[in-house]
PDB file of C-alpha atoms in Angstrom:
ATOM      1  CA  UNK A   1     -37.885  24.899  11.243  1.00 86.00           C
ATOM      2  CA  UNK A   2     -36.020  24.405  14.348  1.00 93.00           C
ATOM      3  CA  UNK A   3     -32.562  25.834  14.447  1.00 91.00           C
ATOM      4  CA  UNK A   4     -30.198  23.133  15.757  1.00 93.00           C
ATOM      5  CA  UNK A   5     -31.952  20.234  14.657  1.00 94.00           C
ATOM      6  CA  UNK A   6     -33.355  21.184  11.246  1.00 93.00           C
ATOM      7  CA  UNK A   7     -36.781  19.528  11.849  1.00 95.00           C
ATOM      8  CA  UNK A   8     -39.973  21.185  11.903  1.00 95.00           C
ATOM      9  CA  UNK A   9     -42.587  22.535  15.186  1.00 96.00           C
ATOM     10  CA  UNK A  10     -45.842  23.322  14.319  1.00 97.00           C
ATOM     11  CA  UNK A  11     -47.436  26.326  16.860  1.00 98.00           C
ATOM     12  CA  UNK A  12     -51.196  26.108  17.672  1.00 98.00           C
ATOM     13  CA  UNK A  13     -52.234  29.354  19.522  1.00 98.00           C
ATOM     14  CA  UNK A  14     -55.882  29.519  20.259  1.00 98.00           C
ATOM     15  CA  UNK A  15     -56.298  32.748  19.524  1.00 98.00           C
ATOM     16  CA  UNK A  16     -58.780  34.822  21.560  1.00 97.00           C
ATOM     17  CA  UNK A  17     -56.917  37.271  23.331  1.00 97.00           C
ATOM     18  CA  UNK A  18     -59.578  39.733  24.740  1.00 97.00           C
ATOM     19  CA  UNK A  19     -61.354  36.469  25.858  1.00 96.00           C
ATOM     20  CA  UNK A  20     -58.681  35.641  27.275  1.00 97.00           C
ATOM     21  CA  UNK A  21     -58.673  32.770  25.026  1.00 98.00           C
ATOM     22  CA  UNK A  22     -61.710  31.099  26.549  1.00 97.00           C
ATOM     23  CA  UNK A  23     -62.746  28.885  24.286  1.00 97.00           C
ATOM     24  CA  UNK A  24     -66.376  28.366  22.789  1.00 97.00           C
ATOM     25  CA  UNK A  25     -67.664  25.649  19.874  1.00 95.00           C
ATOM     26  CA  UNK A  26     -65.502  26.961  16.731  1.00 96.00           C
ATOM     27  CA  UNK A  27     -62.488  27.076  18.690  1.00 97.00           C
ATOM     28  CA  UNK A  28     -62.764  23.379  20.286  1.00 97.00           C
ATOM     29  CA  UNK A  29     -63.866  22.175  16.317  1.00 96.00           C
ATOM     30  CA  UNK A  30     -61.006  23.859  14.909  1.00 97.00           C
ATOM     31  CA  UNK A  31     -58.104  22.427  17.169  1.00 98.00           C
ATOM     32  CA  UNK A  32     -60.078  18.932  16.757  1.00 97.00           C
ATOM     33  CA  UNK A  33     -60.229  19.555  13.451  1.00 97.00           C
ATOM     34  CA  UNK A  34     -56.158  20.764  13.345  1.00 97.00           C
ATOM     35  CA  UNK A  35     -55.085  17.879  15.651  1.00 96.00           C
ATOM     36  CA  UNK A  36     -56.640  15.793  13.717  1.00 94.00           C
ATOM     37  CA  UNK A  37     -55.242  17.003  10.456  1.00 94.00           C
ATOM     38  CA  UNK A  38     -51.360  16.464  12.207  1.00 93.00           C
ATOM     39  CA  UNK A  39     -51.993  12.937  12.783  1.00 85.00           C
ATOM     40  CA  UNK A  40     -52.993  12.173   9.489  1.00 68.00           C
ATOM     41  CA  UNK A  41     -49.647  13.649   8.334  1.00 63.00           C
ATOM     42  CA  UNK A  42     -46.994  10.917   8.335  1.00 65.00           C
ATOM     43  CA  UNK A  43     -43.763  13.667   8.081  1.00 73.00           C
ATOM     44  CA  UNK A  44     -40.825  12.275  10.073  1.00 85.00           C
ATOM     45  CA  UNK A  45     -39.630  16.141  10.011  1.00 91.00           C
ATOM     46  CA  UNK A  46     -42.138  16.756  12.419  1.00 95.00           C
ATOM     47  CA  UNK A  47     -40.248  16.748  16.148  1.00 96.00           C
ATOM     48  CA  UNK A  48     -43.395  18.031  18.137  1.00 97.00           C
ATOM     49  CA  UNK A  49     -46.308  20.370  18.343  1.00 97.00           C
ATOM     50  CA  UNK A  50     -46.295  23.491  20.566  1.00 98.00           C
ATOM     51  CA  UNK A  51     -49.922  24.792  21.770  1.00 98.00           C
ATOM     52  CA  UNK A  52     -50.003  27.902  23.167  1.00 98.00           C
ATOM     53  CA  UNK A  53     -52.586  31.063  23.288  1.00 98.00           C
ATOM     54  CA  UNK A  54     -52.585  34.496  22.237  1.00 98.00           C
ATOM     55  CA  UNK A  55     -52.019  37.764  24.449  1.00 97.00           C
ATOM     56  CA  UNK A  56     -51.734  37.044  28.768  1.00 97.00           C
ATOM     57  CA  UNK A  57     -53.400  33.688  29.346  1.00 98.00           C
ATOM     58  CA  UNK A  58     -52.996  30.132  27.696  1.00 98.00           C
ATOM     59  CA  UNK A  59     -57.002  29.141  27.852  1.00 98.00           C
ATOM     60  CA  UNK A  60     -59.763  30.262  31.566  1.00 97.00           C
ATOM     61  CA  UNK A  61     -61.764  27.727  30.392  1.00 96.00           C
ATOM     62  CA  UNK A  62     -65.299  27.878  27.963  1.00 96.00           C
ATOM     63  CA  UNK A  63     -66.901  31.040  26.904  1.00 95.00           C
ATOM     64  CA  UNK A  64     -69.808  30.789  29.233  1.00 91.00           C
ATOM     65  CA  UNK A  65     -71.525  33.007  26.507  1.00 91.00           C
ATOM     66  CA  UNK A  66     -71.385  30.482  24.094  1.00 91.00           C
ATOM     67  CA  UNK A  67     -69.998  27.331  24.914  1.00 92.00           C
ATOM     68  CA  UNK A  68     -69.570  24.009  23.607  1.00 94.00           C
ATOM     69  CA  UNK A  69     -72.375  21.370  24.323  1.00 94.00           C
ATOM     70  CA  UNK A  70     -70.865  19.336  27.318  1.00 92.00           C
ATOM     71  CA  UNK A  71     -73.087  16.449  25.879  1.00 95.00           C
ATOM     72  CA  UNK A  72     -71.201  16.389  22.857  1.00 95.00           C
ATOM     73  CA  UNK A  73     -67.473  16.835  24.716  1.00 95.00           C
ATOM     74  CA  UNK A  74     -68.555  13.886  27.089  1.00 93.00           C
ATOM     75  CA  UNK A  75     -69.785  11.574  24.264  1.00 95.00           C
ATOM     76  CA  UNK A  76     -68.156   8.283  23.052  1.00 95.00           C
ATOM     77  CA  UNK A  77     -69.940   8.033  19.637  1.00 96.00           C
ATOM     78  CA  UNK A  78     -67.251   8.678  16.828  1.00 96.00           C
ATOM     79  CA  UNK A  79     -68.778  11.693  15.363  1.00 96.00           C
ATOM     80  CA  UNK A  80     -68.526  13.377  18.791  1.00 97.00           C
ATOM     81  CA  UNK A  81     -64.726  12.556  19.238  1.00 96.00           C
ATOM     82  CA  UNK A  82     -64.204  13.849  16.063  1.00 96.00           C
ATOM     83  CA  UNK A  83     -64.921  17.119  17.132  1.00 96.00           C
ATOM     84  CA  UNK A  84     -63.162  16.514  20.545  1.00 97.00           C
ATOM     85  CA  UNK A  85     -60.012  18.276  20.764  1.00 97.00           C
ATOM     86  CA  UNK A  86     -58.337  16.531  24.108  1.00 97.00           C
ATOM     87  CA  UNK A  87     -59.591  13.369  22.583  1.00 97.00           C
ATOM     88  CA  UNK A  88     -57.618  14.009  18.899  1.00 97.00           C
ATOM     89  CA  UNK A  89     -54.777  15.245  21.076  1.00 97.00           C
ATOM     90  CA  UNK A  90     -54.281  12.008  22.582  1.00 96.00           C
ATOM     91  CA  UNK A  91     -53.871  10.500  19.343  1.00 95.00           C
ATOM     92  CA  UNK A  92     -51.327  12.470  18.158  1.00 95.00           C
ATOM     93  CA  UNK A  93     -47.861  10.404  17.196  1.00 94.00           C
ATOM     94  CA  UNK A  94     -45.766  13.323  18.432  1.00 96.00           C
ATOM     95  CA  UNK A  95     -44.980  15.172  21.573  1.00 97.00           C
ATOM     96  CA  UNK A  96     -46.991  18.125  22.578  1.00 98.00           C
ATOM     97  CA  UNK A  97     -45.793  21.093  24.482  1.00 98.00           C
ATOM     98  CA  UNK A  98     -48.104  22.786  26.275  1.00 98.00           C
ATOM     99  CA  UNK A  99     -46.835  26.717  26.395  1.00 98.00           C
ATOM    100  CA  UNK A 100     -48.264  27.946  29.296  1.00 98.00           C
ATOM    101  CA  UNK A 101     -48.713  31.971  30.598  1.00 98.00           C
ATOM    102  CA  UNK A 102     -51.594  33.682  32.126  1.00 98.00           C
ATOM    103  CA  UNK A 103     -54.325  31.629  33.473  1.00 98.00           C
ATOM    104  CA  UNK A 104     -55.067  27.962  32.911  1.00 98.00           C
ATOM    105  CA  UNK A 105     -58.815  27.545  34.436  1.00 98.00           C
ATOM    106  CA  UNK A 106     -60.880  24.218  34.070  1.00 97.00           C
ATOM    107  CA  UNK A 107     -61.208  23.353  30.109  1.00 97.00           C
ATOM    108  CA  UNK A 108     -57.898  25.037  29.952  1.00 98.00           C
ATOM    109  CA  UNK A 109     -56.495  23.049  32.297  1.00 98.00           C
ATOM    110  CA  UNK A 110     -58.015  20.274  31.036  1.00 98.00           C
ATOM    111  CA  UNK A 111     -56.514  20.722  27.194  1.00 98.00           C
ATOM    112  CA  UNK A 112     -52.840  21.653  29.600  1.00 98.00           C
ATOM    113  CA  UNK A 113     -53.117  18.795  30.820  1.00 98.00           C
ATOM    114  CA  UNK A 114     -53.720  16.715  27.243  1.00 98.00           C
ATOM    115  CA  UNK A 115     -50.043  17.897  26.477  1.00 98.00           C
ATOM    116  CA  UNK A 116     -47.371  15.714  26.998  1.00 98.00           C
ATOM    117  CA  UNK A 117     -45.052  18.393  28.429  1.00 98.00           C
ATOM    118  CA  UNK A 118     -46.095  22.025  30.449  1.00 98.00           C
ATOM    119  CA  UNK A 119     -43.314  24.782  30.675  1.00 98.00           C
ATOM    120  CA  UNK A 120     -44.769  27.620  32.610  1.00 98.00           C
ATOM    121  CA  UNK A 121     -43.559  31.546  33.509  1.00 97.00           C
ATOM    122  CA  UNK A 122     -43.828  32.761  36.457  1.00 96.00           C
ATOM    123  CA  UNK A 123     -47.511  34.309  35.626  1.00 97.00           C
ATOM    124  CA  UNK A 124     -49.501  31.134  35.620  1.00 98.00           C
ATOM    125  CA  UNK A 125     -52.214  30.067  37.566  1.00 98.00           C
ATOM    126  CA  UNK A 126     -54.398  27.123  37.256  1.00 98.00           C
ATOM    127  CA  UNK A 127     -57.584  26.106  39.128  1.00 98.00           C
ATOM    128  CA  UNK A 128     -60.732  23.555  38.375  1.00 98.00           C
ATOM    129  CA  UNK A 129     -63.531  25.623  39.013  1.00 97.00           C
ATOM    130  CA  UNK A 130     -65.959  22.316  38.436  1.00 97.00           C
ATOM    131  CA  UNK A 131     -67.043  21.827  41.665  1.00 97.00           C
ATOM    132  CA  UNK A 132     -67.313  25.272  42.554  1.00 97.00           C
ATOM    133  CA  UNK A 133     -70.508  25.823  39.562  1.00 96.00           C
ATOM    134  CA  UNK A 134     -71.332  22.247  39.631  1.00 96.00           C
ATOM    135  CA  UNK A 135     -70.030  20.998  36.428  1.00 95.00           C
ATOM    136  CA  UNK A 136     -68.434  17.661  35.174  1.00 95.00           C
ATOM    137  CA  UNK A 137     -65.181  17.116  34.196  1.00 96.00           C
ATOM    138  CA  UNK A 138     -65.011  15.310  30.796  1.00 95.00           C
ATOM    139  CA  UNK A 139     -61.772  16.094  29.673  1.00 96.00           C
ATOM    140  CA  UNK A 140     -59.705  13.906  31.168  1.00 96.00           C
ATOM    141  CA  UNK A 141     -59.389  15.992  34.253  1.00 97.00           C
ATOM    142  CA  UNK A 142     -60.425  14.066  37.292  1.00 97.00           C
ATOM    143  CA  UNK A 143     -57.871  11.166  36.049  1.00 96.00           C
ATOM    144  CA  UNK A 144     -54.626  13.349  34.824  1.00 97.00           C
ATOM    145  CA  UNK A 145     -54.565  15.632  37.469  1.00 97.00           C
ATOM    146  CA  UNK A 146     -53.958  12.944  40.117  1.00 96.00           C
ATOM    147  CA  UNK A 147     -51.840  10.650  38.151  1.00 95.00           C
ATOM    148  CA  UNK A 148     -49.330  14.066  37.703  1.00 96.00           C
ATOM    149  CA  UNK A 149     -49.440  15.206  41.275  1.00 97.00           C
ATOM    150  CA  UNK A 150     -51.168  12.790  43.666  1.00 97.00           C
ATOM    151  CA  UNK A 151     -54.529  12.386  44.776  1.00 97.00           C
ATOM    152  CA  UNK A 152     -54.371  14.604  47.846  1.00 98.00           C
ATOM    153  CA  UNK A 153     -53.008  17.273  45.539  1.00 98.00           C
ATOM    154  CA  UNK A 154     -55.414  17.075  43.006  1.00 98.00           C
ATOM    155  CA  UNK A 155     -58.264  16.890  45.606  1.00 98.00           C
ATOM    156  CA  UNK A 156     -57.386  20.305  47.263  1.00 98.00           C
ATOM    157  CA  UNK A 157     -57.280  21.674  43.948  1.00 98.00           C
ATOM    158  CA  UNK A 158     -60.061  20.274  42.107  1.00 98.00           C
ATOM    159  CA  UNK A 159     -62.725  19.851  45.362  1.00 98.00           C
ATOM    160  CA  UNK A 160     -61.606  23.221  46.949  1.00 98.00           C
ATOM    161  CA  UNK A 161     -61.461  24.950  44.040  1.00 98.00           C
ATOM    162  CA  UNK A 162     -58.291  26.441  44.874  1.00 97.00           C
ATOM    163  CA  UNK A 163     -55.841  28.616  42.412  1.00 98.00           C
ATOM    164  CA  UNK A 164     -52.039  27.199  42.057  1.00 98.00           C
ATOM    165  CA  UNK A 165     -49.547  29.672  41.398  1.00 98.00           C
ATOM    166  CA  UNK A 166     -46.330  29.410  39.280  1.00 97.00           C
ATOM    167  CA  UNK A 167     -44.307  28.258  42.517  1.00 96.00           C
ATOM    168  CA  UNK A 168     -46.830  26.097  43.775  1.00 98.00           C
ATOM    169  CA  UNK A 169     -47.098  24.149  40.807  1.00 98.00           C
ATOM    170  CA  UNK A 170     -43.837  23.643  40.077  1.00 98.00           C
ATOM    171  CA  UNK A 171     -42.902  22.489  43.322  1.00 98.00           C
ATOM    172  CA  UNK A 172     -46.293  19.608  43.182  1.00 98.00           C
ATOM    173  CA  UNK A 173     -44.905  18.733  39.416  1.00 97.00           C
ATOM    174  CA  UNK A 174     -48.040  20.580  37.483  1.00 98.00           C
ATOM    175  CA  UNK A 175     -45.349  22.376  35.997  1.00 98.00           C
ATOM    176  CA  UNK A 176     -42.804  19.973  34.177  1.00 98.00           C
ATOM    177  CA  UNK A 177     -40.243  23.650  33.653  1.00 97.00           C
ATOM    178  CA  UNK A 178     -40.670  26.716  35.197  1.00 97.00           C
ATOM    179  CA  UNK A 179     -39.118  29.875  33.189  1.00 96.00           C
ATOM    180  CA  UNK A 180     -38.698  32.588  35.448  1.00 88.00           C
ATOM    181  CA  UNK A 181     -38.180  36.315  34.375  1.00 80.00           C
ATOM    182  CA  UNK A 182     -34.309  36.498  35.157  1.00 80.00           C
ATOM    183  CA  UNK A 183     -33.869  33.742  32.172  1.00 82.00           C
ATOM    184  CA  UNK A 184     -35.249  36.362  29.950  1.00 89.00           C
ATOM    185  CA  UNK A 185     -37.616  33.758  27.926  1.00 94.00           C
ATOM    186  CA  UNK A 186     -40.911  33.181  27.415  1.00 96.00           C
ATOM    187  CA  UNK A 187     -42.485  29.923  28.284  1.00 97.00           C
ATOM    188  CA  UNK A 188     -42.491  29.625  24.419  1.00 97.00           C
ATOM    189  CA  UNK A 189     -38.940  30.182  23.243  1.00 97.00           C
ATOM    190  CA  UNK A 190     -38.137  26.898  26.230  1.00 97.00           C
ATOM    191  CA  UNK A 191     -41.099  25.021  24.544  1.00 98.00           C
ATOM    192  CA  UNK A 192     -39.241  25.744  21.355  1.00 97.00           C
ATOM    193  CA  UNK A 193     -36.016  24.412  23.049  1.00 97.00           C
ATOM    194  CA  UNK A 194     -37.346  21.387  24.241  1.00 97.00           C
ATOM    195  CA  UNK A 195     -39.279  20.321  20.882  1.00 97.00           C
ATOM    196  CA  UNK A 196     -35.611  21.238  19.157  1.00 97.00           C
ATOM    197  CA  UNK A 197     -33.773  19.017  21.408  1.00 97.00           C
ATOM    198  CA  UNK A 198     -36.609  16.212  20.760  1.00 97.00           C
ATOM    199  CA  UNK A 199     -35.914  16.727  16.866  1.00 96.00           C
ATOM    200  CA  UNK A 200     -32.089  15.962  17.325  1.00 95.00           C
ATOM    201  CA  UNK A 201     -32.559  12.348  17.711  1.00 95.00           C
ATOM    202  CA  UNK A 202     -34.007   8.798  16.189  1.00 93.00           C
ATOM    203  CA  UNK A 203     -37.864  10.559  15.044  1.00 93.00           C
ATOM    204  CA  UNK A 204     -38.893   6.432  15.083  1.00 92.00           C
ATOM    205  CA  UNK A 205     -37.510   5.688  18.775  1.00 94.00           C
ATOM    206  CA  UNK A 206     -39.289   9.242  19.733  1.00 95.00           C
ATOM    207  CA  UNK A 207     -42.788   8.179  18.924  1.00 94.00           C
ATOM    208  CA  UNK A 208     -42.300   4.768  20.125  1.00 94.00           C
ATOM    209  CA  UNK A 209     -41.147   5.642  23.318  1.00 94.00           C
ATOM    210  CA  UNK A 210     -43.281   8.539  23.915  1.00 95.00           C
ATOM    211  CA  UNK A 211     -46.183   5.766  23.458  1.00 94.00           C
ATOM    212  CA  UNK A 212     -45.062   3.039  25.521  1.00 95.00           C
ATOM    213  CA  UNK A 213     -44.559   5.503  28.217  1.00 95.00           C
ATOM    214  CA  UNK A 214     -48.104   6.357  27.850  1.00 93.00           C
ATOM    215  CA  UNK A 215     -49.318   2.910  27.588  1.00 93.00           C
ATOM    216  CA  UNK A 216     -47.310   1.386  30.252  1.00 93.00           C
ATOM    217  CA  UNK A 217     -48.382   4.594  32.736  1.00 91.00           C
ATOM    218  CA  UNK A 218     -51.544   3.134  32.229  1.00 88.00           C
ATOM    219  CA  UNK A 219     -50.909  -0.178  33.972  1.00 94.00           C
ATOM    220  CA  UNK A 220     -49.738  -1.741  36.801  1.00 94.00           C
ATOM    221  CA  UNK A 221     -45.627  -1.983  36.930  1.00 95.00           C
ATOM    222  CA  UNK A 222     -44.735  -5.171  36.102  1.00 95.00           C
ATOM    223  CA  UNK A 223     -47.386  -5.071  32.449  1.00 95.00           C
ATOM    224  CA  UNK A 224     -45.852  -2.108  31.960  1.00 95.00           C
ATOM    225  CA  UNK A 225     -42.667  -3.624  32.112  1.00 96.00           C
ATOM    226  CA  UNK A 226     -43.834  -6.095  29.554  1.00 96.00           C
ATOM    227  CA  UNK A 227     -45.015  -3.698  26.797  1.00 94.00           C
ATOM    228  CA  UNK A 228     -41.418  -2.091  27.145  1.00 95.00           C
ATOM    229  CA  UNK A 229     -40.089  -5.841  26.812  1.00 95.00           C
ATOM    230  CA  UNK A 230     -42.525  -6.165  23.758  1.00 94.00           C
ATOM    231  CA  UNK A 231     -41.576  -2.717  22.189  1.00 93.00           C
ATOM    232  CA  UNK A 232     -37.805  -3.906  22.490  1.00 93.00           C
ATOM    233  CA  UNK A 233     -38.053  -7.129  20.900  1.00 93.00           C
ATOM    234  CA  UNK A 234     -40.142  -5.794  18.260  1.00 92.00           C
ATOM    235  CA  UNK A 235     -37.469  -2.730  17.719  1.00 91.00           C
ATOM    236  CA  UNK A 236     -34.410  -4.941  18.067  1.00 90.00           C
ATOM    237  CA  UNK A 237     -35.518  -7.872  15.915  1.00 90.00           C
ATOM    238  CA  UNK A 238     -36.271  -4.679  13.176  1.00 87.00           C
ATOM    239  CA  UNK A 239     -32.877  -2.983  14.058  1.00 82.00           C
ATOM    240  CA  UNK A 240     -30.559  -6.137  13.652  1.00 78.00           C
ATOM    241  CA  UNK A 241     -32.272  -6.522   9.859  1.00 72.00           C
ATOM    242  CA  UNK A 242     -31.580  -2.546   9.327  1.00 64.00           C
ATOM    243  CA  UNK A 243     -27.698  -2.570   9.471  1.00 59.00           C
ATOM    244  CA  UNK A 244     -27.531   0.862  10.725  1.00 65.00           C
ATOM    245  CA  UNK A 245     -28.794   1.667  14.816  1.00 60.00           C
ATOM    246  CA  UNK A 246     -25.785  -0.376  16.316  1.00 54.00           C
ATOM    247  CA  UNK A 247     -23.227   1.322  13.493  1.00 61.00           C
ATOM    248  CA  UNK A 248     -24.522   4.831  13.774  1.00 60.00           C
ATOM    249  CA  UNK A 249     -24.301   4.217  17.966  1.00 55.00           C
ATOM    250  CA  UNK A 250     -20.821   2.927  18.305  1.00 56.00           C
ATOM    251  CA  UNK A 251     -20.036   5.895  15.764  1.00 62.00           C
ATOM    252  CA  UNK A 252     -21.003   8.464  18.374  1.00 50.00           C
ATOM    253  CA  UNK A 253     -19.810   6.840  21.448  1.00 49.00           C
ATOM    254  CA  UNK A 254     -16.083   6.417  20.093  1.00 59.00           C
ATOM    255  CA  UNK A 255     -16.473   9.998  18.066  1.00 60.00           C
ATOM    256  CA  UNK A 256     -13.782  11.947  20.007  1.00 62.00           C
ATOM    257  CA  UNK A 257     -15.129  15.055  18.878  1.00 63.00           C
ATOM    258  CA  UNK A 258     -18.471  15.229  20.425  1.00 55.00           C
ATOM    259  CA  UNK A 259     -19.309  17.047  23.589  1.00 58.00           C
ATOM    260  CA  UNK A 260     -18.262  15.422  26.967  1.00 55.00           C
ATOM    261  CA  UNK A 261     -19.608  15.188  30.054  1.00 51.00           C
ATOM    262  CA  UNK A 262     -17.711  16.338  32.935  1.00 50.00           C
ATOM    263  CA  UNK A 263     -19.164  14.065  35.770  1.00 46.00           C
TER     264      UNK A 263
END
């Protein structure tokens, strides 16, 4: 349970430490399976989802030992998304907070990168090794990357293969909050502020708004604008019926004891 807003986080840590959490056919089952679980779960407690990963690094990527069938990861037949975990993720109602340390290498990345929101420390280093071993992205990777940063950006990381470090990628935007050792947090106590600060306000305008933002990124600006005009009328027409969103707002903005901005 969060601590200012009372609502509830739930922390997925893929949890593979000595491998430094690389992740092999269990594991990507598993989070499908959990992801897929959290969706199904209509709690209006819930404020967001946290994934993170045990010990030094969030996720380098498959076990090359025994990883999971790339056939099955880039398939479009049901059963095969089922076990998908980026493609469950992107289902999910609520934010996700990626919790990032360590490195972040190719499938990592890619499931980083399936998050809505990436805080960082100072210790984190992502690079696409794809191109370097020949592989295919089928994750989502090829599409998010440059839609985050720019498609020069992504193309000296992805085609050269290159590592980004903490800096780096906070400077290009990889990084949406950089905690740096002098705070004295963790990437996942600000992931745990962030999702708390979420939880404080309207659950129903949080999901909504998380997905028109994804849907409208999606299209050109002025449709875009248009699902936001649709989500509106849709929300208003509901609100006027409600009696309560235009009440409980002019409550708070003539409540003389709330905080203040000074600008």
């Amino acid at each position: 349970v969060l601590p200012t807003s009372g609502k509830e986080v739930v922390v997925i840590s893929i949890n593979r430490p000595t491998q430094l959490n690389c992740f092999n056919a269990d594991v990507c089952h598993s989070l499908a399976s959990i992801f897929r679980s959290l969706r199904g779960d209509d709690d209006e407690d819930l404020a967001a989802v946290i994934l993170t990963g045990e010990g030094s690094s969030f996720c380098a990527g498959a076990d090359l030992s025994d990883p999971p069938s790339p056939l099955i990861m880039s398939s479009d037949l049901p059963h095969h998304l089922a076990v998908n975990p980026v493609h469950q993720m992107s289902l999910m109602q609520v934010p996700i907070i990626a919790a990032l340390k360590g490195y972040i290498i190719t499938g990592g990345f890619e499931l980083a990168l399936a998050c809505d929101i990436l805080v960082g420390d100072n210790t984190v280093v992502f690079r696409d090794t794809h191109c370097k071993f020949n592989l295919a992205p089928c994750w989502g990777l090829s599409q998010k990357l440059q839609r985050r940063i720019g498609p020069g950006r992504a193309k000296i990381i992805s085609l050269g293969a290159i590592p980004v470090r903490a800096s780096q990628a906070h400077a290009w935007g990889l990084v949406d909050d950089l905690v740096v050792a002098a705070d004295g947090k963790t990437s996942l106590d600000r992931a745990f502020e962030i999702a708390d600060s979420i939880g404080k306000n309207a659950s129903q305008m949080v999901v909504r708004y998380r997905k028109v933002m994804d849907e409208g990124g999606s299209m050109p600006l002025e449709q875009g604008l248009k699902r936001e005009r649709g989500l509106g009328l849709a929300h208003y027409i509901e609100a006027v019926g409600d009696g309560n969103t235009f009440s409980n707002a002019k409550e708070f903005i003539t409540d003389e004891k709330r905080p203040r901005s000074k600008l």
